[in-house]
Tab-separated table of C-alpha atoms in Angstrom:
chain	number	residue	atom	x	y	z
A	627	MET	CA	0.000	0.000	0.000
A	628	ARG	CA	2.865	2.398	0.758
A	629	ARG	CA	4.300	1.669	-2.666
A	630	TRP	CA	0.951	2.545	-4.280
A	631	HIS	CA	0.727	5.849	-2.342
A	632	SER	CA	4.243	6.803	-3.456
A	633	TYR	CA	3.324	6.170	-7.093
A	634	THR	CA	0.196	8.321	-6.751
A	635	CYS	CA	2.122	11.183	-5.173
A	636	TRP	CA	4.720	10.967	-7.934
A	637	VAL	CA	2.067	11.241	-10.656
A	638	PHE	CA	0.292	14.105	-8.870
A	639	SER	CA	3.533	16.042	-8.333
A	640	LEU	CA	4.547	15.741	-11.971
A	641	THR	CA	1.089	16.872	-13.086
A	642	ILE	CA	1.355	20.019	-10.949
A	643	ALA	CA	4.846	20.686	-12.297
A	644	LEU	CA	3.599	20.522	-15.855
A	645	ALA	CA	0.772	22.911	-15.054
A	646	SER	CA	3.289	25.541	-13.918
A	647	ALA	CA	5.477	25.225	-17.027
A	648	SER	CA	7.046	28.276	-18.659
A	649	THR	CA	4.817	30.500	-20.774
A	650	ASN	CA	4.710	30.890	-24.545
A	651	ARG	CA	3.474	34.394	-25.454
A	652	GLU	CA	2.638	33.344	-29.026
A	653	ALA	CA	0.255	30.541	-27.962
A	654	LYS	CA	-3.504	31.099	-28.017
A	655	ALA	CA	-6.245	29.302	-26.150
A	656	GLU	CA	-7.742	26.690	-28.437
A	657	ALA	CA	-9.461	23.317	-28.354
A	658	GLN	CA	-9.060	20.294	-30.610
A	659	TRP	CA	-11.287	17.211	-30.568
A	660	PHE	CA	-10.978	13.842	-32.203
A	661	LEU	CA	-13.132	10.780	-32.782
A	662	SER	CA	-11.404	7.447	-33.370
A	663	THR	CA	-13.035	4.235	-34.523
A	664	GLY	CA	-11.676	0.896	-35.681
A	665	ALA	CA	-10.873	-2.709	-34.832
A	666	TRP	CA	-9.860	-3.976	-31.385
A	667	VAL	CA	-8.145	-7.339	-30.847
A	668	PRO	CA	-7.792	-8.405	-27.193
A	669	VAL	CA	-5.470	-11.296	-26.317
A	670	LEU	CA	-6.573	-12.065	-22.757
A	671	PRO	CA	-5.378	-14.730	-20.279
A	672	ASP	CA	-6.302	-18.301	-21.217
A	673	TYR	CA	-9.566	-19.755	-19.988
A	674	LYS	CA	-9.042	-23.338	-18.797
A	675	ALA	CA	-11.376	-26.198	-17.899
A	676	VAL	CA	-11.513	-30.009	-17.897
A	677	ALA	CA	-8.777	-32.087	-16.231
A	678	LYS	CA	-7.340	-35.388	-17.476
A	679	THR	CA	-6.675	-37.784	-14.616
A	680	SER	CA	-3.940	-39.712	-16.430
A	681	ALA	CA	-1.804	-36.588	-16.801
A	682	THR	CA	1.064	-36.147	-14.365
A	683	PRO	CA	0.435	-33.875	-12.639
A	684	VAL	CA	-3.308	-33.546	-13.225
A	685	ASN	CA	-3.764	-30.424	-15.302
A	686	ASP	CA	-6.281	-28.327	-17.204
A	687	PHE	CA	-6.862	-30.048	-20.508
A	688	PHE	CA	-9.262	-27.713	-22.287
A	689	VAL	CA	-7.696	-24.298	-23.012
A	690	ASP	CA	-9.359	-21.388	-24.800
A	691	ASP	CA	-6.956	-18.596	-25.734
A	692	GLN	CA	-9.562	-15.803	-25.319
A	693	THR	CA	-8.451	-13.964	-28.453
A	694	GLY	CA	-11.174	-12.144	-30.354
A	695	VAL	CA	-11.862	-9.319	-32.780
A	696	GLY	CA	-14.139	-6.462	-31.823
A	697	ALA	CA	-14.718	-2.744	-32.292
A	698	GLN	CA	-13.544	0.332	-30.426
A	699	LEU	CA	-14.637	3.957	-30.236
A	700	THR	CA	-12.607	6.766	-28.643
A	701	LEU	CA	-13.670	10.372	-28.078
A	702	GLY	CA	-11.155	12.833	-26.728
A	703	GLY	CA	-9.463	16.145	-27.109
A	704	PHE	CA	-7.000	18.774	-25.962
A	705	TYR	CA	-7.530	22.282	-24.645
A	706	ARG	CA	-4.501	24.558	-24.884
A	707	PHE	CA	-4.440	27.349	-22.318
A	708	GLY	CA	-3.536	30.794	-23.624
A	709	GLU	CA	0.065	31.965	-23.200
A	710	THR	CA	1.237	28.653	-21.771
A	711	ARG	CA	2.652	25.429	-23.170
A	712	THR	CA	0.246	23.438	-21.031
A	713	MET	CA	-2.717	21.508	-22.454
A	714	PHE	CA	-5.581	19.765	-20.708
A	715	GLU	CA	-6.228	16.281	-22.118
A	716	SER	CA	-9.210	13.987	-21.719
A	717	ASP	CA	-10.457	10.907	-23.543
A	718	LEU	CA	-12.946	8.056	-23.212
A	719	GLN	CA	-12.553	4.704	-24.950
A	720	ILE	CA	-15.265	2.062	-25.333
A	721	ALA	CA	-14.423	-1.332	-26.823
A	722	GLY	CA	-15.768	-4.837	-26.883
A	723	ALA	CA	-15.573	-8.267	-28.453
A	724	GLY	CA	-18.280	-10.912	-28.450
A	725	SER	CA	-18.581	-14.598	-29.244
A	726	ILE	CA	-15.063	-15.354	-28.040
A	727	GLY	CA	-14.767	-19.052	-27.389
A	728	SER	CA	-14.247	-22.495	-28.838
A	729	SER	CA	-15.436	-26.069	-28.613
A	730	GLN	CA	-13.708	-29.419	-28.407
A	731	THR	CA	-14.584	-33.086	-27.987
A	732	PHE	CA	-12.420	-35.342	-25.818
A	733	SER	CA	-12.315	-39.087	-26.453
A	734	ASP	CA	-9.723	-41.599	-25.308
A	735	ALA	CA	-9.947	-45.390	-25.588
A	736	VAL	CA	-7.183	-46.026	-23.041
A	737	PRO	CA	-8.672	-47.860	-20.005
A	738	GLY	CA	-8.527	-45.865	-16.792
A	739	GLU	CA	-8.369	-42.442	-18.431
A	740	ASN	CA	-11.021	-39.938	-17.410
A	741	TYR	CA	-11.888	-36.337	-18.269
A	742	TRP	CA	-13.227	-34.362	-15.322
A	743	PHE	CA	-15.481	-31.290	-15.359
A	744	PRO	CA	-15.662	-30.267	-11.663
A	745	SER	CA	-18.209	-27.946	-10.118
A	746	LEU	CA	-16.819	-24.515	-9.226
A	747	ASP	CA	-16.640	-25.383	-5.524
A	748	GLY	CA	-14.643	-28.549	-6.319
A	749	LEU	CA	-17.104	-30.840	-4.547
A	750	GLY	CA	-18.864	-32.382	-7.548
A	751	THR	CA	-18.084	-33.385	-11.100
A	752	ILE	CA	-19.082	-35.135	-14.278
A	753	ALA	CA	-16.525	-37.564	-15.655
A	754	ALA	CA	-16.093	-39.252	-19.021
A	755	GLY	CA	-14.271	-42.571	-18.991
A	756	SER	CA	-13.006	-44.780	-21.808
A	757	PHE	CA	-15.136	-44.735	-24.969
A	758	ASN	CA	-17.317	-41.935	-23.527
A	759	PRO	CA	-16.530	-38.686	-25.363
A	760	MET	CA	-17.024	-35.364	-23.584
A	761	ALA	CA	-18.025	-32.323	-25.696
A	762	VAL	CA	-17.091	-28.919	-24.253
A	763	ASN	CA	-18.144	-25.506	-25.531
A	764	VAL	CA	-17.267	-22.087	-24.133
A	765	ASP	CA	-18.865	-18.811	-25.211
A	766	SER	CA	-17.555	-15.539	-23.822
A	767	ASP	CA	-17.393	-11.809	-24.413
A	768	VAL	CA	-15.553	-8.784	-23.048
A	769	PHE	CA	-16.532	-5.127	-22.614
A	770	HIS	CA	-13.868	-2.468	-21.964
A	771	LEU	CA	-13.922	1.141	-20.727
A	772	HIS	CA	-10.976	3.519	-20.341
A	773	LYS	CA	-11.222	7.068	-18.960
A	774	TYR	CA	-8.288	9.481	-18.716
A	775	VAL	CA	-7.747	13.110	-17.651
A	776	GLY	CA	-4.360	14.810	-17.476
A	777	LEU	CA	-2.057	17.644	-18.477
A	778	ARG	CA	0.576	17.883	-21.200
A	779	ASP	CA	3.311	20.355	-22.105
A	780	HIS	CA	4.520	21.084	-25.614
A	781	PHE	CA	8.219	21.434	-26.517
A	782	SER	CA	10.108	21.921	-29.763
A	783	LEU	CA	12.988	19.565	-30.547
A	784	ASP	CA	13.892	21.189	-33.856
A	785	TRP	CA	17.325	21.973	-32.474
A	786	ILE	CA	18.116	18.251	-32.613
A	787	GLY	CA	16.017	17.546	-35.697
A	788	LEU	CA	13.206	15.699	-33.941
A	789	GLY	CA	10.210	17.966	-34.512
A	790	ASP	CA	7.811	18.564	-31.605
A	791	ILE	CA	7.100	16.538	-28.493
A	792	THR	CA	4.289	16.665	-25.939
A	793	ILE	CA	4.683	14.970	-22.572
A	794	GLY	CA	2.415	14.751	-19.572
A	795	CYS	CA	0.592	12.584	-17.093
A	796	GLY	CA	-2.735	12.199	-15.405
A	797	PHE	CA	-5.230	9.862	-13.768
A	798	SER	CA	-6.542	6.789	-15.523
A	799	TRP	CA	-9.289	4.224	-14.893
A	800	MET	CA	-9.868	1.066	-16.928
A	801	SER	CA	-12.315	-1.799	-16.620
A	802	PHE	CA	-12.722	-5.191	-18.289
A	803	ASP	CA	-16.027	-7.018	-17.892
A	804	GLN	CA	-15.751	-10.650	-19.018
A	805	ASP	CA	-18.687	-13.061	-19.151
A	806	PHE	CA	-18.381	-16.811	-19.706
A	807	GLN	CA	-20.834	-19.639	-20.301
A	808	THR	CA	-19.264	-23.087	-20.487
A	809	ASP	CA	-21.111	-26.347	-21.123
A	810	ALA	CA	-19.811	-29.917	-20.979
A	811	ARG	CA	-21.815	-32.990	-21.969
A	812	ILE	CA	-21.043	-36.716	-21.977
A	813	GLU	CA	-22.812	-37.991	-25.087
A	814	ALA	CA	-26.528	-38.020	-24.137
A	815	GLY	CA	-25.676	-38.390	-20.444
A	816	PRO	CA	-24.798	-36.001	-17.589
A	817	ARG	CA	-24.098	-32.334	-18.293
A	818	GLY	CA	-22.131	-29.654	-16.462
A	819	GLN	CA	-22.386	-25.882	-16.826
A	820	TYR	CA	-20.471	-22.786	-15.660
A	821	ILE	CA	-21.917	-19.249	-15.781
A	822	GLU	CA	-19.187	-16.805	-14.720
A	823	ASP	CA	-18.537	-13.082	-14.492
A	824	LEU	CA	-15.064	-11.562	-14.049
A	825	ASP	CA	-14.694	-7.788	-13.539
A	826	THR	CA	-11.165	-6.364	-13.533
A	827	ASN	CA	-10.634	-2.673	-12.694
A	828	TYR	CA	-7.460	-0.609	-12.934
A	829	LEU	CA	-7.101	2.706	-11.095
A	830	GLY	CA	-3.891	4.705	-11.221
A	831	GLY	CA	-1.726	7.103	-13.180
A	832	GLU	CA	-0.454	7.182	-16.732
A	833	PHE	CA	2.520	8.958	-18.300
A	834	ARG	CA	2.034	9.967	-21.938
A	835	GLY	CA	4.303	11.275	-24.658
A	836	THR	CA	3.860	12.004	-28.374
A	837	LEU	CA	6.622	12.819	-30.848
A	838	ARG	CA	5.503	14.654	-34.020
A	839	GLN	CA	8.049	14.158	-36.783
A	840	SER	CA	8.161	14.603	-40.551
A	841	ILE	CA	9.419	11.503	-42.360
A	842	PHE	CA	9.984	11.885	-46.111
A	843	GLY	CA	7.575	14.813	-46.061
A	844	GLN	CA	4.839	12.869	-44.223
A	845	ILE	CA	3.815	13.973	-40.734
A	846	CYS	CA	3.896	11.031	-38.300
A	847	TYR	CA	2.982	10.770	-34.611
A	848	PHE	CA	4.721	8.299	-32.308
A	849	ASP	CA	2.785	7.724	-29.081
A	850	ALA	CA	4.120	6.082	-25.933
A	851	ARG	CA	2.361	5.527	-22.593
A	852	TYR	CA	3.322	3.941	-19.314
A	853	GLY	CA	0.734	3.236	-16.616
A	854	ILE	CA	0.983	2.315	-12.943
A	855	TYR	CA	-2.234	0.871	-11.548
A	856	GLU	CA	-3.874	-0.787	-8.605
A	857	MET	CA	-5.666	-3.785	-10.119
A	858	ASP	CA	-8.854	-4.954	-8.381
A	859	ALA	CA	-10.579	-8.096	-9.730
A	860	ASP	CA	-13.937	-9.562	-8.636
A	861	TYR	CA	-15.275	-12.957	-9.691
A	862	PHE	CA	-18.650	-14.621	-9.291
A	863	GLY	CA	-19.623	-17.963	-10.790
A	864	THR	CA	-22.452	-20.484	-10.706
A	865	SER	CA	-22.033	-24.143	-11.669
A	866	ARG	CA	-24.735	-26.739	-12.246
A	867	ILE	CA	-24.569	-30.480	-12.800
A	868	TYR	CA	-27.470	-32.200	-14.550
A	869	LEU	CA	-28.337	-35.894	-14.683
A	870	GLY	CA	-28.779	-37.731	-17.958
A	871	THR	CA	-32.527	-37.195	-17.611
A	872	GLY	CA	-31.960	-33.418	-17.558
A	873	ALA	CA	-32.816	-33.029	-13.880
A	874	LEU	CA	-30.629	-30.674	-11.802
A	875	PHE	CA	-28.388	-32.758	-9.549
A	876	SER	CA	-26.323	-30.069	-7.795
A	877	GLU	CA	-25.660	-26.321	-7.877
A	878	SER	CA	-22.865	-24.252	-6.360
A	879	GLN	CA	-21.832	-20.604	-6.285
A	880	VAL	CA	-18.332	-19.242	-5.759
A	881	SER	CA	-16.922	-15.715	-5.431
A	882	ALA	CA	-13.304	-14.571	-5.298
A	883	GLY	CA	-11.247	-11.383	-5.376
A	884	LEU	CA	-7.703	-10.243	-6.105
A	885	LYS	CA	-5.793	-6.973	-5.663
A	886	GLN	CA	-2.252	-6.006	-6.661
A	887	THR	CA	-0.136	-3.250	-8.209
A	888	THR	CA	0.711	-3.636	-11.879
A	889	THR	CA	1.890	-1.741	-14.973
A	890	THR	CA	0.944	-1.234	-18.607
A	891	VAL	CA	2.800	-0.086	-21.742
A	892	ASP	CA	1.273	1.429	-24.920
A	893	LEU	CA	2.909	2.104	-28.279
A	894	ALA	CA	1.174	3.529	-31.357
A	895	VAL	CA	1.946	5.195	-34.692
A	896	ARG	CA	-0.336	7.672	-36.517
A	897	THR	CA	-0.058	9.789	-39.632
A	898	ASP	CA	-1.984	12.656	-41.277
A	899	VAL	CA	-4.038	12.043	-44.415
A	900	CYS	CA	-6.464	14.533	-46.007
A	901	VAL	CA	-9.612	12.897	-47.409
A	902	ALA	CA	-12.219	15.124	-49.098
A	903	GLY	CA	-11.152	18.082	-46.985
A	904	TRP	CA	-11.145	16.102	-43.713
A	905	TRP	CA	-7.990	15.358	-41.794
A	906	VAL	CA	-7.879	11.661	-40.986
A	907	ARG	CA	-5.174	9.865	-39.023
A	908	PRO	CA	-4.798	6.119	-39.641
A	909	SER	CA	-3.364	4.502	-36.521
A	910	ILE	CA	-2.008	1.160	-35.371
A	911	GLY	CA	-1.259	0.421	-31.735
A	912	PHE	CA	-0.288	-2.149	-29.135
A	913	LYS	CA	-0.939	-2.328	-25.382
A	914	TYR	CA	0.714	-4.665	-22.886
A	915	PHE	CA	-0.684	-5.544	-19.442
A	916	ASP	CA	1.816	-6.987	-17.007
A	917	ASP	CA	-1.037	-8.516	-14.976
A	918	MET	CA	-4.665	-9.313	-15.724
A	919	ALA	CA	-6.996	-11.522	-13.703
A	920	GLN	CA	-7.377	-15.166	-14.762
A	921	ILE	CA	-9.876	-17.789	-13.543
A	922	VAL	CA	-8.381	-20.951	-12.016
A	923	HIS	CA	-10.885	-23.837	-11.858
A	924	PRO	CA	-10.657	-26.918	-9.603
A	925	GLN	CA	-8.732	-29.763	-11.243
A	926	ARG	CA	-10.606	-32.662	-9.637
A	927	PRO	CA	-13.357	-33.334	-7.066
A	928	SER	CA	-12.569	-32.331	-3.462
A	929	ASN	CA	-9.992	-29.856	-4.783
A	930	SER	CA	-9.913	-26.207	-3.697
A	931	PRO	CA	-12.717	-24.020	-5.098
A	932	THR	CA	-12.280	-21.686	-8.059
A	933	THR	CA	-9.754	-18.907	-7.402
A	934	LEU	CA	-8.081	-16.051	-9.292
A	935	ALA	CA	-4.523	-15.743	-10.543
A	936	THR	CA	-2.846	-13.305	-12.966
A	937	ASP	CA	-1.240	-13.539	-16.370
A	938	SER	CA	-0.047	-11.039	-18.964
A	939	ALA	CA	-2.413	-9.723	-21.656
A	940	TYR	CA	-2.164	-7.791	-24.917
A	941	ILE	CA	-4.394	-5.564	-27.020
A	942	PHE	CA	-3.827	-4.750	-30.691
A	943	ASN	CA	-5.829	-2.071	-32.458
A	944	GLY	CA	-6.110	-0.309	-35.768
A	945	SER	CA	-8.297	2.755	-36.233
A	946	PHE	CA	-9.032	5.956	-38.113
A	947	GLU	CA	-8.914	9.193	-36.145
A	948	PHE	CA	-11.048	12.134	-37.316
A	949	VAL	CA	-9.800	15.536	-36.125
A	950	PHE	CA	-12.184	18.438	-35.507
């Protein structure tokens, strides 16, 4: 906790320092807004289920990589204060991807091998033995929000041939809402089901910098961001096991939470293109999360209930930015 407070103070102090930057008598108060829309490709921590008892050690056998393609929309802008180099910056990003998931059928004729689909509390299961295939299907989606407010200062680097640069920092909040529905069935026999919700929130500070440089006569923007966050994840899941007749045999509910400090890194490249009198900026970007919450299911009956762990995650995006 002390480490988190020191990070927050550092971000706040730098923000105040930027606000008191030296003046530029030639600058005028002005505002610039942009709207960005395009594709969003999250690569989130793997979703795992089904254990194979013959494996040593017993491990998760069904793995879904939770990689999907969705859409994103970002609205933001800058307000430059008169006679200063300082700009106020704010933006809001909304993104999502649906129908992320996969299916697989497990079948093994080796005597003594079993595929387990435990309940979320680890106290019950359905199991497929030799010659009894188990079909598993997972359907999931993710919804993402990112809000940011901060200050930037503008500097000229013409004296070293690097164009202009803006640097600053501010406060950032991100959320990822993931929903899962997983079904497992043994031929026409017993069936197991998970319905799960995982909410991961990030609250902290972000350092931002943009270099504006002309390359072969084409204006390009190189963006870099570094975030320090307190990650707070909440999980709630319900599992049900049905008999071959379709009757509900057992039901369990599990909740879990996880908190820790983590970091993110963003890199992006944009360029200016004039289309029918409108300035449009094609952009490609990449974001890295050092930690994101991951669901850890029981591996066999009487095992510990479902918990949370962390793994790295990535987001790729390509968009068109319209400047107003």
